[in-house]
Amino acid sequence: MAQASIHFEPVKPGSEVHNYRLKSFDYVRKDLSHLNESWASSTIPEIRADVNTRYLKSVGQKMQKKATPIREAVVNINENHTLKDLQKLSKALEDRFGIRTFQIHIHKDEGHQKSKKEWKRNLHAHLVCDWTDKVTGKSLKLNQKDMIEMQDLTAQIMGMERGVSSDKKRLSSIQFKIEKEWEKLEQVLVNINNLEVQARQLSSQKKINEEELKEIQNDLSRFKAIRRDFDKLSDKYIVKNFLGLIDASKTAENIKVLALNNRDLEKEVKSWKEAFGRERKQKS
């Protein structure tokens, strides 16, 4: 069984052609068209002209072309609904919201071929309405609360089960998406935590490497100083001067000691460089 539903949209140019069946449609069964009912107090052009007059008189300028002063509702019905039921609904809409209906069309001949043996009927009615203030011609301002109340009113008057709010359906969909996004976010947080741990480890390792490098650099500086001293002592002119001032055997012994220290440092520095190079290669 169909649920109660009413949905308004700006009236379309071909509204009256459709509603009065002024042309053939492939979704209409002509053998059921005698079940349709229509009522009208005015045409769409007549109401549009009246709205424009009221608006011009009230505002002092013509209504904008993008304005939608005439709107059309599609209302779900069942097999037993008649014009009397739709007229009752129309009066309630006018009393509560100021929406004035000037055409009602009940369609019981629309549908589609669900299977070779079954024709699925689309029972509904159209309410063509003046959506403006009856004095100023300005569009009515209805909010979300009004639209919800309109659904409740339709269900009550048409004696049908209230349809599920589209807001609730949309909320369920949003909640599902939020849960999925939370799952993704939790995984992202785990990844961030892992990266932070790795960053701390790398930072610690970098500190160690920097300390090792600093130590090597200090050793190299010390080695260079020793080498400079050795070069000075090795210079033939400086050695000659030293030999004239201090004991030659003692100077020769000093040179020998410095030379040995130089070779030992060269070996040690070479060893450190190779070890440091292997460690950096492994980490990269």
Coordinates of N, CA and C in Angstrom, one line a residue, residues 116-284:
K116 N 5.6 -9.2 -17.9 CA 4.7 -9.5 -19.1 C 3.2 -9.6 -18.6
K117 N 3.0 -10.0 -17.4 CA 1.6 -10.2 -17.0 C 1.2 -9.1 -16.0
E118 N 2.1 -8.3 -15.5 CA 1.7 -7.3 -14.5 C 1.9 -5.9 -14.9
W119 N 0.9 -5.0 -14.7 CA 1.0 -3.6 -15.0 C 1.0 -2.9 -13.6
K120 N 2.1 -2.2 -13.3 CA 2.3 -1.5 -12.0 C 1.7 -0.1 -12.1
R121 N 0.6 0.1 -11.4 CA -0.1 1.4 -11.5 C 0.6 2.5 -10.6
N122 N 0.6 3.7 -11.1 CA 1.1 4.8 -10.3 C 0.0 5.8 -10.0
L123 N -0.7 5.5 -8.9 CA -1.8 6.3 -8.5 C -1.4 7.6 -7.8
H124 N -1.8 8.7 -8.3 CA -1.4 10.0 -7.8 C -2.3 11.1 -8.2
A125 N -2.2 12.2 -7.6 CA -2.9 13.4 -8.0 C -2.0 14.6 -8.1
H126 N -2.4 15.6 -8.9 CA -1.7 16.9 -9.0 C -2.5 18.0 -8.4
L127 N -1.8 18.8 -7.6 CA -2.4 20.1 -7.1 C -1.6 21.2 -7.7
V128 N -2.3 22.0 -8.5 CA -1.6 23.2 -9.1 C -2.0 24.4 -8.3
C129 N -1.0 25.1 -7.7 CA -1.3 26.1 -6.7 C -0.7 27.4 -6.9
D130 N -1.3 28.4 -6.3 CA -0.8 29.8 -6.3 C 0.0 29.9 -5.0
W131 N 1.4 30.0 -5.2 CA 2.3 30.0 -4.0 C 2.7 31.4 -3.6
T132 N 1.7 32.3 -3.6 CA 2.0 33.7 -3.2 C 1.0 34.2 -2.2
D133 N 1.4 35.3 -1.6 CA 0.5 36.0 -0.7 C -0.6 36.6 -1.5
K134 N -1.8 36.5 -1.0 CA -3.0 36.9 -1.9 C -3.1 38.4 -2.0
V135 N -2.4 39.1 -1.2 CA -2.5 40.6 -1.3 C -1.2 41.2 -2.0
T136 N 0.0 40.8 -1.6 CA 1.2 41.4 -2.1 C 1.7 40.7 -3.4
G137 N 1.3 39.4 -3.6 CA 1.9 38.6 -4.7 C 3.3 38.1 -4.5
K138 N 3.8 38.3 -3.3 CA 5.1 37.8 -3.0 C 5.0 36.3 -2.6
S139 N 6.1 35.6 -2.9 CA 6.1 34.2 -2.7 C 6.0 33.9 -1.2
L140 N 5.3 32.8 -0.9 CA 5.2 32.3 0.5 C 6.5 31.8 1.0
K141 N 6.8 32.0 2.2 CA 8.0 31.5 2.8 C 7.7 30.4 3.8
L142 N 8.0 29.2 3.4 CA 7.8 28.0 4.2 C 9.1 27.4 4.6
N143 N 9.3 27.0 5.8 CA 10.5 26.5 6.3 C 10.4 24.9 6.4
Q144 N 11.5 24.3 6.8 CA 11.6 22.9 6.9 C 10.5 22.3 7.9
K145 N 10.3 23.0 9.0 CA 9.3 22.6 9.9 C 7.9 22.6 9.3
D146 N 7.6 23.6 8.4 CA 6.3 23.7 7.7 C 6.2 22.5 6.8
M147 N 7.3 22.1 6.1 CA 7.2 21.0 5.1 C 6.9 19.7 5.8
I148 N 7.5 19.5 7.0 CA 7.3 18.3 7.8 C 5.8 18.2 8.2
E149 N 5.3 19.4 8.7 CA 3.9 19.4 9.1 C 3.0 19.2 8.0
M150 N 3.4 19.6 6.8 CA 2.6 19.4 5.6 C 2.4 17.9 5.3
Q151 N 3.5 17.1 5.5 CA 3.4 15.7 5.3 C 2.5 15.0 6.3
D152 N 2.6 15.5 7.6 CA 1.7 15.0 8.6 C 0.2 15.3 8.3
L153 N 0.0 16.5 7.8 CA -1.4 16.9 7.5 C -1.9 16.1 6.3
T154 N -1.1 15.8 5.4 CA -1.5 15.0 4.2 C -1.9 13.6 4.6
A155 N -1.0 13.0 5.4 CA -1.3 11.6 5.9 C -2.6 11.6 6.7
Q156 N -2.8 12.6 7.5 CA -4.1 12.6 8.3 C -5.3 12.7 7.5
I157 N -5.3 13.7 6.5 CA -6.5 13.9 5.7 C -6.8 12.8 4.7
M158 N -5.7 12.3 4.1 CA -5.9 11.2 3.1 C -6.1 9.9 3.8
G159 N -5.9 9.8 5.1 CA -6.2 8.5 5.8 C -5.1 7.5 5.4
M160 N -3.9 7.9 5.2 CA -2.8 7.0 4.8 C -1.7 7.0 5.8
E161 N -0.9 6.0 5.7 CA 0.3 5.9 6.6 C 1.3 6.9 6.3
R162 N 1.8 7.6 7.3 CA 2.8 8.6 7.1 C 4.1 8.0 6.5
G163 N 4.6 8.6 5.5 CA 5.9 8.1 4.9 C 7.1 8.5 5.8
V164 N 8.1 7.7 5.5 CA 9.4 8.0 6.3 C 9.9 9.3 5.9
S165 N 10.3 10.2 6.8 CA 10.9 11.5 6.5 C 12.1 11.3 5.7
S166 N 12.2 12.1 4.7 CA 13.4 12.1 3.8 C 14.6 12.5 4.7
D167 N 14.4 13.4 5.7 CA 15.5 13.8 6.6 C 16.0 12.7 7.3
K168 N 15.1 11.7 7.8 CA 15.6 10.6 8.5 C 16.4 9.6 7.7
K169 N 15.9 9.5 6.4 CA 16.7 8.6 5.5 C 18.0 9.2 5.2
R170 N 18.0 10.6 5.0 CA 19.3 11.2 4.8 C 20.2 11.2 6.0
L171 N 19.6 11.3 7.2 CA 20.4 11.2 8.4 C 21.1 9.8 8.5
S172 N 20.3 8.8 8.2 CA 20.9 7.4 8.3 C 22.0 7.3 7.4
S173 N 21.9 7.8 6.2 CA 23.0 7.8 5.2 C 24.2 8.5 5.7
I174 N 24.0 9.7 6.3 CA 25.1 10.5 6.8 C 25.7 9.8 7.9
Q175 N 24.9 9.2 8.9 CA 25.5 8.5 10.0 C 26.4 7.3 9.5
F176 N 26.0 6.6 8.5 CA 26.7 5.5 7.9 C 28.1 6.1 7.4
K177 N 28.0 7.2 6.7 CA 29.2 7.8 6.1 C 30.2 8.2 7.2
I178 N 29.6 8.8 8.3 CA 30.4 9.3 9.4 C 31.1 8.1 10.0
E179 N 30.4 7.0 10.2 CA 31.1 5.8 10.8 C 32.2 5.3 10.0
K180 N 32.0 5.3 8.7 CA 33.1 4.9 7.8 C 34.3 5.8 7.8
E181 N 34.0 7.1 7.9 CA 35.1 8.1 8.0 C 35.8 8.0 9.3
W182 N 35.1 7.6 10.4 CA 35.8 7.4 11.7 C 36.7 6.2 11.6
E183 N 36.3 5.2 10.9 CA 37.1 4.0 10.8 C 38.4 4.4 10.0
K184 N 38.3 5.2 9.0 CA 39.4 5.7 8.2 C 40.3 6.5 9.1
L185 N 39.7 7.4 9.9 CA 40.4 8.3 10.8 C 41.2 7.5 11.8
E186 N 40.6 6.5 12.4 CA 41.3 5.7 13.4 C 42.6 5.0 12.8
Q187 N 42.4 4.6 11.6 CA 43.6 4.0 10.9 C 44.7 5.0 10.6
V188 N 44.2 6.2 10.3 CA 45.2 7.3 10.1 C 45.9 7.6 11.3
L189 N 45.2 7.6 12.5 CA 45.8 7.9 13.8 C 46.9 6.9 14.1
V190 N 46.5 5.6 13.8 CA 47.5 4.5 14.1 C 48.7 4.7 13.2
N191 N 48.5 5.1 12.0 CA 49.7 5.3 11.1 C 50.5 6.5 11.6
I192 N 49.9 7.6 12.0 CA 50.6 8.7 12.6 C 51.4 8.3 13.8
N193 N 50.8 7.5 14.7 CA 51.5 7.1 15.9 C 52.8 6.3 15.5
N194 N 52.6 5.4 14.5 CA 53.8 4.6 14.1 C 54.9 5.5 13.5
L195 N 54.4 6.5 12.7 CA 55.4 7.4 12.1 C 56.1 8.2 13.2
E196 N 55.4 8.6 14.2 CA 56.0 9.3 15.3 C 57.1 8.5 16.0
V197 N 56.8 7.2 16.2 CA 57.7 6.3 16.9 C 59.0 6.2 16.0
Q198 N 58.8 6.0 14.7 CA 59.9 5.9 13.8 C 60.7 7.2 13.7
A199 N 60.0 8.3 13.8 CA 60.7 9.6 13.8 C 61.6 9.8 15.0
R200 N 61.0 9.3 16.2 CA 61.8 9.4 17.4 C 63.1 8.5 17.3
Q201 N 62.9 7.3 16.7 CA 64.0 6.4 16.6 C 65.0 7.0 15.7
L202 N 64.6 7.5 14.5 CA 65.5 8.1 13.6 C 66.2 9.3 14.2
S203 N 65.5 10.1 15.0 CA 66.1 11.3 15.6 C 67.1 10.9 16.6
S204 N 66.9 9.8 17.4 CA 67.8 9.3 18.3 C 69.1 8.7 17.6
Q205 N 68.8 8.0 16.5 CA 69.9 7.4 15.7 C 70.7 8.6 15.1
K206 N 70.0 9.6 14.6 CA 70.7 10.7 14.0 C 71.6 11.4 15.1
K207 N 71.2 11.5 16.3 CA 72.0 12.1 17.4 C 73.2 11.3 17.6
I208 N 73.0 9.9 17.6 CA 74.2 9.1 17.8 C 75.2 9.3 16.6
N209 N 74.7 9.3 15.4 CA 75.5 9.4 14.3 C 76.3 10.8 14.3
E210 N 75.5 11.8 14.7 CA 76.1 13.1 14.8 C 77.3 13.1 15.8
E211 N 77.0 12.4 16.9 CA 78.1 12.4 18.0 C 79.3 11.6 17.5
E212 N 79.0 10.5 16.8 CA 80.2 9.8 16.2 C 80.9 10.6 15.2
L213 N 80.2 11.3 14.3 CA 80.8 12.1 13.4 C 81.6 13.3 14.0
K214 N 81.1 13.8 15.1 CA 81.8 14.9 15.8 C 83.1 14.4 16.4
E215 N 83.0 13.2 16.9 CA 84.2 12.5 17.5 C 85.3 12.3 16.5
I216 N 84.8 11.8 15.3 CA 85.8 11.6 14.2 C 86.4 12.9 13.7
Q217 N 85.5 13.9 13.6 CA 86.0 15.2 13.2 C 87.0 15.8 14.2
N218 N 86.8 15.5 15.5 CA 87.8 16.0 16.5 C 89.1 15.2 16.3
D219 N 89.0 13.9 16.1 CA 90.2 13.1 15.9 C 90.9 13.6 14.7
L220 N 90.2 13.9 13.6 CA 90.8 14.4 12.4 C 91.5 15.7 12.6
S221 N 90.9 16.6 13.4 CA 91.5 17.8 13.8 C 92.8 17.6 14.5
R222 N 92.7 16.7 15.5 CA 93.9 16.4 16.3 C 95.0 15.8 15.4
F223 N 94.6 14.9 14.4 CA 95.5 14.3 13.5 C 96.2 15.4 12.6
K224 N 95.4 16.3 12.2 CA 96.0 17.4 11.3 C 97.0 18.2 12.1
A225 N 96.7 18.5 13.4 CA 97.6 19.3 14.2 C 98.9 18.6 14.4
I226 N 98.8 17.3 14.6 CA 100.0 16.5 14.8 C 100.8 16.5 13.5
R227 N 100.0 16.3 12.4 CA 100.7 16.3 11.1 C 101.4 17.6 10.8
R228 N 100.8 18.7 11.2 CA 101.4 20.0 11.0 C 102.7 20.1 11.8
D229 N 102.6 19.6 13.1 CA 103.8 19.6 13.9 C 104.9 18.8 13.3
F230 N 104.5 17.6 12.8 CA 105.5 16.7 12.2 C 106.1 17.4 10.9
D231 N 105.3 18.0 10.1 CA 105.8 18.7 8.9 C 106.8 19.8 9.3
K232 N 106.5 20.5 10.4 CA 107.4 21.5 10.8 C 108.7 20.9 11.2
L233 N 108.6 19.8 12.0 CA 109.9 19.2 12.5 C 110.6 18.5 11.3
S234 N 109.9 18.1 10.3 CA 110.5 17.4 9.2 C 111.2 18.4 8.2
D235 N 110.7 19.6 8.2 CA 111.3 20.6 7.3 C 112.8 20.7 7.6
K236 N 113.6 20.6 6.6 CA 115.1 20.5 6.7 C 115.6 21.7 7.4
Y237 N 115.0 22.9 7.1 CA 115.6 24.1 7.7 C 115.3 24.2 9.2
I238 N 114.0 23.8 9.5 CA 113.6 23.9 10.9 C 114.4 22.9 11.7
V239 N 114.5 21.7 11.1 CA 115.3 20.6 11.8 C 116.7 21.1 12.0
K240 N 117.3 21.8 11.0 CA 118.7 22.3 11.2 C 118.8 23.2 12.3
N241 N 117.8 24.1 12.4 CA 117.8 25.1 13.5 C 117.7 24.4 14.9
F242 N 116.7 23.4 14.9 CA 116.6 22.6 16.2 C 117.9 21.9 16.6
L243 N 118.6 21.4 15.6 CA 119.8 20.6 15.9 C 120.9 21.6 16.4
G244 N 120.7 22.9 16.1 CA 121.7 23.8 16.6 C 121.4 24.2 18.0
L245 N 120.1 24.0 18.4 CA 119.7 24.5 19.7 C 119.5 23.4 20.8
I246 N 119.1 22.2 20.3 CA 118.8 21.1 21.3 C 119.6 19.9 20.9
D247 N 119.6 18.9 21.7 CA 120.3 17.7 21.4 C 119.7 17.0 20.2
A248 N 120.6 16.7 19.2 CA 120.1 16.1 18.0 C 119.4 14.7 18.2
S249 N 119.9 14.0 19.1 CA 119.3 12.6 19.3 C 117.9 12.7 19.9
K250 N 117.7 13.8 20.8 CA 116.4 14.0 21.3 C 115.4 14.4 20.3
T251 N 115.9 15.3 19.3 CA 115.0 15.8 18.2 C 114.6 14.6 17.3
A252 N 115.6 13.8 17.0 CA 115.3 12.6 16.1 C 114.3 11.7 16.8
E253 N 114.4 11.5 18.1 CA 113.5 10.7 18.8 C 112.1 11.2 18.8
N254 N 112.0 12.6 18.9 CA 110.7 13.2 18.9 C 110.0 13.0 17.5
I255 N 110.8 13.2 16.5 CA 110.3 13.0 15.1 C 109.8 11.6 14.9
K256 N 110.6 10.6 15.4 CA 110.2 9.2 15.3 C 108.9 9.0 16.0
V257 N 108.7 9.5 17.2 CA 107.4 9.3 17.9 C 106.3 9.9 17.2
L258 N 106.5 11.1 16.7 CA 105.4 11.8 15.9 C 105.0 11.0 14.7
A259 N 106.0 10.5 14.0 CA 105.7 9.7 12.8 C 104.9 8.5 13.1
L260 N 105.2 7.8 14.2 CA 104.4 6.6 14.6 C 103.0 7.0 15.0
N261 N 102.9 8.1 15.8 CA 101.5 8.6 16.1 C 100.7 8.9 14.9
N262 N 101.4 9.5 13.9 CA 100.7 9.8 12.6 C 100.2 8.6 11.9
R263 N 100.9 7.6 11.8 CA 100.5 6.3 11.2 C 99.3 5.7 11.9
D264 N 99.4 5.7 13.3 CA 98.4 5.1 14.1 C 97.0 5.8 13.9
L265 N 97.1 7.1 13.9 CA 95.9 7.9 13.7 C 95.3 7.8 12.3
E266 N 96.2 7.7 11.3 CA 95.7 7.5 10.0 C 94.9 6.2 9.9
K267 N 95.4 5.1 10.5 CA 94.7 3.8 10.5 C 93.4 3.9 11.2
E268 N 93.4 4.6 12.4 CA 92.2 4.6 13.2 C 91.1 5.5 12.5
V269 N 91.5 6.6 11.9 CA 90.5 7.4 11.2 C 90.0 6.7 10.0
K270 N 90.8 6.0 9.3 CA 90.4 5.2 8.1 C 89.3 4.2 8.5
S271 N 89.6 3.5 9.7 CA 88.7 2.5 10.2 C 87.3 3.1 10.6
W272 N 87.4 4.3 11.2 CA 86.1 4.9 11.6 C 85.3 5.3 10.4
K273 N 86.0 5.9 9.4 CA 85.3 6.3 8.1 C 84.6 5.1 7.5
E274 N 85.3 4.0 7.4 CA 84.7 2.8 6.7 C 83.5 2.3 7.5
A275 N 83.6 2.3 8.9 CA 82.5 1.8 9.7 C 81.3 2.7 9.6
F276 N 81.6 4.0 9.6 CA 80.5 5.0 9.5 C 79.8 5.0 8.2
G277 N 80.6 4.8 7.1 CA 80.1 4.7 5.8 C 79.2 3.5 5.6
R278 N 79.6 2.3 6.2 CA 78.7 1.1 6.1 C 77.4 1.3 6.8
E279 N 77.5 2.0 8.0 CA 76.2 2.2 8.8 C 75.2 3.1 8.1
R280 N 75.8 4.2 7.5 CA 74.9 5.1 6.7 C 74.3 4.4 5.5
K281 N 75.0 3.5 4.9 CA 74.5 2.8 3.7 C 73.4 1.8 4.1
Q282 N 73.6 1.2 5.2 CA 72.5 0.2 5.7 C 71.2 1.0 6.0
K283 N 71.3 2.2 6.6 CA 70.1 2.9 7.0 C 69.4 3.5 5.8
S284 N 70.1 3.8 4.8 CA 69.5 4.4 3.6 C 68.9 3.3 2.8

